[in-house]
mmCIF file of C-alpha atoms in Angstrom:
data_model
loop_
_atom_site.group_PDB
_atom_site.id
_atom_site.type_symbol
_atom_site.label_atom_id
_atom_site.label_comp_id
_atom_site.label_asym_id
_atom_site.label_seq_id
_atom_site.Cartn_x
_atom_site.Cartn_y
_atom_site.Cartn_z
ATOM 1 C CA UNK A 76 16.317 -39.954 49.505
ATOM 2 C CA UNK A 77 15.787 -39.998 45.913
ATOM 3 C CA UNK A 78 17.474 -38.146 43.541
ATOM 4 C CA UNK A 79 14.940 -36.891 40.985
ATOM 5 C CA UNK A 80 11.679 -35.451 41.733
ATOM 6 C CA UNK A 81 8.560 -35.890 39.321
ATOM 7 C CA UNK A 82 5.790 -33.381 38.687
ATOM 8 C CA UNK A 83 2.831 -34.986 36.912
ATOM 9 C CA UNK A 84 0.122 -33.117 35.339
ATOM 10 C CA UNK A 85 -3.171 -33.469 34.070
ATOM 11 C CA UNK A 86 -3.102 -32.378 30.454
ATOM 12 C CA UNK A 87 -0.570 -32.994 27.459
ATOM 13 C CA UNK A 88 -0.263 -29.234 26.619
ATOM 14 C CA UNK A 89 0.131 -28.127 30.343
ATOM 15 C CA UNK A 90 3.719 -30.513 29.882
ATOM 16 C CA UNK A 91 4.431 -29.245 26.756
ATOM 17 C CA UNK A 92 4.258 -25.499 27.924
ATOM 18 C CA UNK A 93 6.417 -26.316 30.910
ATOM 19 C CA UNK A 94 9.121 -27.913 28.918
ATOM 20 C CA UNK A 95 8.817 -24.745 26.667
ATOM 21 C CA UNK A 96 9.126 -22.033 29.384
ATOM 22 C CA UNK A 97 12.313 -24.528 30.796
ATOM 23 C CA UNK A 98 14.165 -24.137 27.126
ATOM 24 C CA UNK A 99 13.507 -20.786 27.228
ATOM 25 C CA UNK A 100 14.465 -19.589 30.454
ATOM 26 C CA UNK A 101 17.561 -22.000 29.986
ATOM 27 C CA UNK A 102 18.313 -20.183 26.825
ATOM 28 C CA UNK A 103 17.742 -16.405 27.886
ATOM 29 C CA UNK A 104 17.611 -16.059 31.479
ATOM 30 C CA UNK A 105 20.345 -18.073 32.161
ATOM 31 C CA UNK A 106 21.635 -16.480 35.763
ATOM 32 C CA UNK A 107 18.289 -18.736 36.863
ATOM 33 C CA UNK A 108 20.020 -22.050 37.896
ATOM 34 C CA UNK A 109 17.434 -24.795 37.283
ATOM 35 C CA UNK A 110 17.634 -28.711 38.025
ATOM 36 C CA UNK A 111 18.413 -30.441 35.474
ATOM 37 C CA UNK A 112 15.378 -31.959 33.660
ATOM 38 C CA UNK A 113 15.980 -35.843 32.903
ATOM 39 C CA UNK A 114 12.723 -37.221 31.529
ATOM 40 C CA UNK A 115 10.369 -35.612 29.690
ATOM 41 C CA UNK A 116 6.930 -37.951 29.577
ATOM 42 C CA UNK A 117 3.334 -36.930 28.425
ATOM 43 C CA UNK A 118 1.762 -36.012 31.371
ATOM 44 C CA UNK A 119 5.159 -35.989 34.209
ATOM 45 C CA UNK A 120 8.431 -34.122 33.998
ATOM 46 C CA UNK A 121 11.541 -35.733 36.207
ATOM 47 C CA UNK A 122 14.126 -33.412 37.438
ATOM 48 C CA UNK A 123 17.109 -33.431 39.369
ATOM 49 C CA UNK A 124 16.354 -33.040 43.197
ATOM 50 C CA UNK A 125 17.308 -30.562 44.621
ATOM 51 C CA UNK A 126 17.595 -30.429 48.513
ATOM 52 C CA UNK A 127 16.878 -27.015 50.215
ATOM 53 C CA UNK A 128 14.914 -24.425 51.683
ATOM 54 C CA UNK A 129 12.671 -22.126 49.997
ATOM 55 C CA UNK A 130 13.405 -18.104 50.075
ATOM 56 C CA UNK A 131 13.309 -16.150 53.658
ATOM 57 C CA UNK A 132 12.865 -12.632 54.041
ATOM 58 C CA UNK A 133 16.755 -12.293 54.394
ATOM 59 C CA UNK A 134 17.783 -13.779 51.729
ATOM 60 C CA UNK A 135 15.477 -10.989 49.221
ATOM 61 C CA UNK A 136 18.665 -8.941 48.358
ATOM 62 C CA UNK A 137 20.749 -11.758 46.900
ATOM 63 C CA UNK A 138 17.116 -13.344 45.086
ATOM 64 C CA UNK A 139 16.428 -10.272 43.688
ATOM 65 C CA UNK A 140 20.027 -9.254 42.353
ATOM 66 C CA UNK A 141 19.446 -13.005 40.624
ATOM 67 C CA UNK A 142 16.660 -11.765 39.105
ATOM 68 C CA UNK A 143 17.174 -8.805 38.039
ATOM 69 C CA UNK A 144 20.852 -10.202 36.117
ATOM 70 C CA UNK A 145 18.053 -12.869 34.716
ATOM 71 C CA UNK A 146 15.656 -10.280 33.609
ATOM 72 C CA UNK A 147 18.166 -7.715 32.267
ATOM 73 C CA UNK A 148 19.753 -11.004 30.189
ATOM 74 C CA UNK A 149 16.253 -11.794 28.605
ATOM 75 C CA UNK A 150 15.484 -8.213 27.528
ATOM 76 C CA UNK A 151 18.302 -8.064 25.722
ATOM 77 C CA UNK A 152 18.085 -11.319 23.985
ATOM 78 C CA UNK A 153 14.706 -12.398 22.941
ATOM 79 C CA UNK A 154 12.712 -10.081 24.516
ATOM 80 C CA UNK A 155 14.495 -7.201 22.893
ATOM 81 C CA UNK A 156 11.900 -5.636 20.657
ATOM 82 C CA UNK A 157 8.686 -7.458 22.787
ATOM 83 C CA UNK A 158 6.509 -5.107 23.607
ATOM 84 C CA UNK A 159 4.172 -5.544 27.397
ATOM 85 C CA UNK A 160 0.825 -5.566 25.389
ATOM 86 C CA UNK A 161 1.436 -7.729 21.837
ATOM 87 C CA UNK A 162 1.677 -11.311 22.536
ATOM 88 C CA UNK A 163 5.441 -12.627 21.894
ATOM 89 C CA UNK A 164 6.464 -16.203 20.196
ATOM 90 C CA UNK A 165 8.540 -18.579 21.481
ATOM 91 C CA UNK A 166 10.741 -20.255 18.208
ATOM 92 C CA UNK A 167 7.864 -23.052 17.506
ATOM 93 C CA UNK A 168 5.621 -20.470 17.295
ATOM 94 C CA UNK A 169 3.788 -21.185 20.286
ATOM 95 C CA UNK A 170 2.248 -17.730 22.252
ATOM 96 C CA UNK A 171 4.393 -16.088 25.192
ATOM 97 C CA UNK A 172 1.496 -14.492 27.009
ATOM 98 C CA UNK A 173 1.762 -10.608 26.941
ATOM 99 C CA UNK A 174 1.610 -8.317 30.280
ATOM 100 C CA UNK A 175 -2.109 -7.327 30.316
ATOM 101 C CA UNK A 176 -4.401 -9.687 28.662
ATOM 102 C CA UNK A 177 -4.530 -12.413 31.284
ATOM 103 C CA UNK A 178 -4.420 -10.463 33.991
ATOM 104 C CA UNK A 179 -6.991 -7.888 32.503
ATOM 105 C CA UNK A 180 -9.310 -11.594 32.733
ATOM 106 C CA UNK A 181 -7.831 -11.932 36.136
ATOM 107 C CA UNK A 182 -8.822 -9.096 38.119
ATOM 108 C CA UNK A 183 -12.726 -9.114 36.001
ATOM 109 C CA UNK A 184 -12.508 -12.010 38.134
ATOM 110 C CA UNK A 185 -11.487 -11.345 41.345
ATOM 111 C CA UNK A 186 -14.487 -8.875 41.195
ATOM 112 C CA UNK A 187 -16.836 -12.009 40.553
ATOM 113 C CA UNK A 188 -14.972 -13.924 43.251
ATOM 114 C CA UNK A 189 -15.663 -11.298 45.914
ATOM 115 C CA UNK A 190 -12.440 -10.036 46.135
ATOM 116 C CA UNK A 191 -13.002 -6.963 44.827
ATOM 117 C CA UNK A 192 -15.658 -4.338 46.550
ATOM 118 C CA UNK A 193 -17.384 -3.334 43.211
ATOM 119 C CA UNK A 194 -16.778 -2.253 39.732
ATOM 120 C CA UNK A 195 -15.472 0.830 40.831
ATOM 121 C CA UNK A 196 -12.600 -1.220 42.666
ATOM 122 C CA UNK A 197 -12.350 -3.246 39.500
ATOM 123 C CA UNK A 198 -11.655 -0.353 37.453
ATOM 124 C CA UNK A 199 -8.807 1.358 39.804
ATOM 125 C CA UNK A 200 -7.216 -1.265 39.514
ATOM 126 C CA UNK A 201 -7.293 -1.909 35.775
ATOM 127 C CA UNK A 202 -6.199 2.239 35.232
ATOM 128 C CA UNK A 203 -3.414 0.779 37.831
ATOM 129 C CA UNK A 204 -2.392 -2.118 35.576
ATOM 130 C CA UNK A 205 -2.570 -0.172 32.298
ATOM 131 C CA UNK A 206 -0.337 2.560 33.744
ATOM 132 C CA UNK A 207 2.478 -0.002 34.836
ATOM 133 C CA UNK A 208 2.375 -1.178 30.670
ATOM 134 C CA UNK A 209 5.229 0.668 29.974
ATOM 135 C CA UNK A 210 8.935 0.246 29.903
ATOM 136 C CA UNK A 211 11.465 -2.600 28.567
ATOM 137 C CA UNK A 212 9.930 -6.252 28.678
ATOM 138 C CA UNK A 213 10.932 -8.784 31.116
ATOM 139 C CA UNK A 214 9.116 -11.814 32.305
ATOM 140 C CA UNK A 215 6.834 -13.208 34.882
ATOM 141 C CA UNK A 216 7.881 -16.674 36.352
ATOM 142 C CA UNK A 217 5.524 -17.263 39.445
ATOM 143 C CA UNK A 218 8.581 -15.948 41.698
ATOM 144 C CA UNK A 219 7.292 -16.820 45.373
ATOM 145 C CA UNK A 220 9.292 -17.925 47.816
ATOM 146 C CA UNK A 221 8.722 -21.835 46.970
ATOM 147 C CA UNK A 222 9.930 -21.682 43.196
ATOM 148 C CA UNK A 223 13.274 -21.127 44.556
ATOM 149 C CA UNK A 224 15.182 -23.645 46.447
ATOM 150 C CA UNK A 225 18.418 -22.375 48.521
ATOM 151 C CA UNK A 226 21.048 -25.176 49.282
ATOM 152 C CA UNK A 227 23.232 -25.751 52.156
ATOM 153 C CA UNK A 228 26.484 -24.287 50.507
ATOM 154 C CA UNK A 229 24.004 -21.559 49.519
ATOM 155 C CA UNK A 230 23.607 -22.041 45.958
ATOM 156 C CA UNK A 231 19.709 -20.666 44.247
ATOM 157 C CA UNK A 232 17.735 -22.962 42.150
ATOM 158 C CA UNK A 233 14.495 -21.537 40.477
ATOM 159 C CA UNK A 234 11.686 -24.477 40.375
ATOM 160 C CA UNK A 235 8.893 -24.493 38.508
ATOM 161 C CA UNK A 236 8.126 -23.501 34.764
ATOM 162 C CA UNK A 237 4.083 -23.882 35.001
ATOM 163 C CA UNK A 238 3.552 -19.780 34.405
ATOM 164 C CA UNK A 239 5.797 -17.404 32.092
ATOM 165 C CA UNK A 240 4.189 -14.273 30.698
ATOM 166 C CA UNK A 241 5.372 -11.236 29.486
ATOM 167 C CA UNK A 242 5.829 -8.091 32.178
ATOM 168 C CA UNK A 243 7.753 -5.033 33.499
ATOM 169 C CA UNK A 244 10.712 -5.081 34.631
ATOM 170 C CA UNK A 245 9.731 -5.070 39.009
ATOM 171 C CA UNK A 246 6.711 -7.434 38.673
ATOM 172 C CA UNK A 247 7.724 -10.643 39.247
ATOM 173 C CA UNK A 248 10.408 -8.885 41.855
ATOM 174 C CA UNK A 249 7.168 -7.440 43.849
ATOM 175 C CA UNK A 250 5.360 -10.728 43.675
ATOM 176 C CA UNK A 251 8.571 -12.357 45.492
ATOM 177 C CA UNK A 252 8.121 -9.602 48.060
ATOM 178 C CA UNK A 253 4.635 -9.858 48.014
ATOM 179 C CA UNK A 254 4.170 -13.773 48.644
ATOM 180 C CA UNK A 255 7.412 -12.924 51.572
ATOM 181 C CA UNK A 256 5.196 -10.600 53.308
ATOM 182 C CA UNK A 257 1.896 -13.594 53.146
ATOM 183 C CA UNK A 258 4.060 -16.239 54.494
ATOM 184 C CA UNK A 259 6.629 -14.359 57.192
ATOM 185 C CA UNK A 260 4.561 -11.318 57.605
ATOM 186 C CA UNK A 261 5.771 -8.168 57.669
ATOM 187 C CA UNK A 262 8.857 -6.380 55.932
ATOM 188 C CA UNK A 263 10.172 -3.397 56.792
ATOM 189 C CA UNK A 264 10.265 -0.799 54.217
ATOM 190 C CA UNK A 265 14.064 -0.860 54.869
ATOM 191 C CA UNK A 266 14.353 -4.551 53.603
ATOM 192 C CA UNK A 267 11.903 -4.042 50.613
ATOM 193 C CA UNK A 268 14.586 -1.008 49.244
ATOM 194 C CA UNK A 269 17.507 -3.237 49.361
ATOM 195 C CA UNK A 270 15.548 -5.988 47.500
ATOM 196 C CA UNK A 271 14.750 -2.956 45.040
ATOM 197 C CA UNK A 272 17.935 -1.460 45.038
ATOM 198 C CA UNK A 273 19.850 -4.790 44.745
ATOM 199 C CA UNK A 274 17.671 -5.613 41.575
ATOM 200 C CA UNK A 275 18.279 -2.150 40.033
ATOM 201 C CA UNK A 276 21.773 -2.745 40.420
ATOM 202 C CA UNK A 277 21.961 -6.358 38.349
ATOM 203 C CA UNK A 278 19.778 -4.773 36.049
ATOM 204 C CA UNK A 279 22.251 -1.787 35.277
ATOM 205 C CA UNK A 280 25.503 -4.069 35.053
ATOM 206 C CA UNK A 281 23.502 -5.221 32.194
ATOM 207 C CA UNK A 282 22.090 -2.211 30.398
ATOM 208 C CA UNK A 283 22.089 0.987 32.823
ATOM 209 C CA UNK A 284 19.002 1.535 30.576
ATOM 210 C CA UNK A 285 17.024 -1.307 32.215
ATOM 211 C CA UNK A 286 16.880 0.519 35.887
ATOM 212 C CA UNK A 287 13.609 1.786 35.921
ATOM 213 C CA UNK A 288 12.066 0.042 39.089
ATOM 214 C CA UNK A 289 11.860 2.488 41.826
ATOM 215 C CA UNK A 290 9.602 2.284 44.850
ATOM 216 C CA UNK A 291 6.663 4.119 43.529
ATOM 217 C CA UNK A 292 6.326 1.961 40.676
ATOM 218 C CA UNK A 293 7.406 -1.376 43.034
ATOM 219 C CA UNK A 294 4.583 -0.430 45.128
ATOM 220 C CA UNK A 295 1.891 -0.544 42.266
ATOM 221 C CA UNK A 296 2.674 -3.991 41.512
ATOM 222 C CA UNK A 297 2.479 -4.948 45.115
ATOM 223 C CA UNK A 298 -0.984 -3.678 45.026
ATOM 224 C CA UNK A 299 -1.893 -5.647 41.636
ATOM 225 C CA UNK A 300 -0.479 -8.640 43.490
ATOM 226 C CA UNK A 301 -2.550 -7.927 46.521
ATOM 227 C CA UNK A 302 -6.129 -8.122 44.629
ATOM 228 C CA UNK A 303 -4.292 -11.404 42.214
ATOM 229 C CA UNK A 304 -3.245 -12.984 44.851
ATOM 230 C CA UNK A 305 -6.371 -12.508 47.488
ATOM 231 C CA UNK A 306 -7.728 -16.351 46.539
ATOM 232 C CA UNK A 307 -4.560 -18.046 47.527
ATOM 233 C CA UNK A 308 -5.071 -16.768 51.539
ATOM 234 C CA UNK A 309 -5.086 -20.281 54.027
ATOM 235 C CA UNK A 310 -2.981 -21.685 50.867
ATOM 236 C CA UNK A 311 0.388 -22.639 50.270
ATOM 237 C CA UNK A 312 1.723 -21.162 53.554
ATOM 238 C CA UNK A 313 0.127 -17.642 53.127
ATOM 239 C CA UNK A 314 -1.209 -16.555 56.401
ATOM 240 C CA UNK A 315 -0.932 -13.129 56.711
ATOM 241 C CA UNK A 316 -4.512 -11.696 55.010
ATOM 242 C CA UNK A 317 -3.799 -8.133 56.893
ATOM 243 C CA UNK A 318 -1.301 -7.080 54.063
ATOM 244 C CA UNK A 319 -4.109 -7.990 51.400
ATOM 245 C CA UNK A 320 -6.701 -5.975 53.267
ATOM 246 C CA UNK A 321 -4.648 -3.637 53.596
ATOM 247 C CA UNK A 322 -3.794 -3.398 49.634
ATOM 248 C CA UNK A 323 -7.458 -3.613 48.963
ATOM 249 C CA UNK A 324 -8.198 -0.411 50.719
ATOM 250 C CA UNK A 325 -5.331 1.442 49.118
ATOM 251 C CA UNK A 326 -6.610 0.397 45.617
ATOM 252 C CA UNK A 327 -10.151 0.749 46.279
#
């Protein structure tokens, strides 16, 4: 088996971003373990490989207490005085996406798709995404359960530097648990509080200021996921539409 793995792309800039968000998260979020990226070419990255499974639903408490360590470290390093709805800058200059704008686009779009009822829907769910714009900033990474990689000896590598955005502390945490629930199905509500809880905790060894994810607000990302996520059904291993039904209903 080889020993590096290459991701090609089809644009220049698409590379360039994704060796940005790597430096980054490399420089602020470092409790993220990442392979080690070897050569950098205009349209390919080559990385380390890394040989291992992607997340399970048991393994959410340990993910998510990486996380939140890895969120709590970037708040209070470079995302320190971000704010969710002003775009940040990464040291080149280049745009760090904030927390509302693209996904503001996202969800006028999921209407247009046909995954949203009507404008009605549209708008519930945009009063839903301005009322989680609050708090200290952390970032969104993409975290489902195959941008991790969990080895034999049981050590976590994060994969995958395509998407980083601004967002609130919980977000990318609920789309872990979210993206769980479309591949394995169900979670009970038992399992989803220690993934909270053991987030919480990581994020309070860093600044007990930071713990401000409780199930409430967890639960309104999971339905923002729901509706951003609805496209992706049949894909990438999600089979389990009844959860996003389910979520569209709720927001509706």
């Amino acid at each position: 088996m080889s020993d590096q793995f290459t991701k090609h792309y089809a644009e220049p800039e698409r590379t360039a971003a994704a060796v940005r968000h790597y430096r980054w998260l490399a420089q602020h979020a470092e409790p993220l373990r990442q392979p080690a990226l070897n050569v950098i070419g205009p349209l390919s990255l080559t990385f380390e490989h890394i040989d291992g499974r992607p997340v399970r639903p048991d393994d959410l408490p340990r993910v998510a207490a990486m996380m939140g360590d890895a969120h709590g470290a970037a708040c209070t390093t470079d995302l320190a005085t971000a704010t969710l709805n002003t775009p940040h800058s990464f040291q080149d200059g280049t745009v760090f996406a904030d927390y509302l704008t693209p996904r503001q686009t996202a969800l006028q779009r999921r209407l247009e798709q046909g995954y949203l009822p009507n404008t009605t829907a549209l708008r519930a769910m945009l009063d839903l995404l301005e009322k989680t714009a609050s708090g200290p900033c952390a970032f969104y990474k993409d975290s489902n359960p195959r941008n991790f990689i969990i080895t034999a000896a049981g050590d976590i590598f994060t994969v995958d530097t395509d998407d980083l955005s601004l967002a609130p502390m919980g977000y990318d945490l609920a789309k872990l648990i979210a993206t769980l629930l479309l591949t394995y199905g169900p979670l009970t509500s038992n399992a989803i509080d220690a993934g909270c809880d053991a987030y919480n905790q990581a994020l309070r060894q860093r600044d007990p200021r930071l713990d401000t994810t409780d199930r409430e607000r967890l639960d309104d990302f999971l339905a923002l996921h729901a509706v951003l996520t609805a496209p992706y059904l049949g894909r990438n291993g999600y089979s389990w539409p009844s959860h996003i039904r389910l979520r569209l209903q709720g927001a509706s």
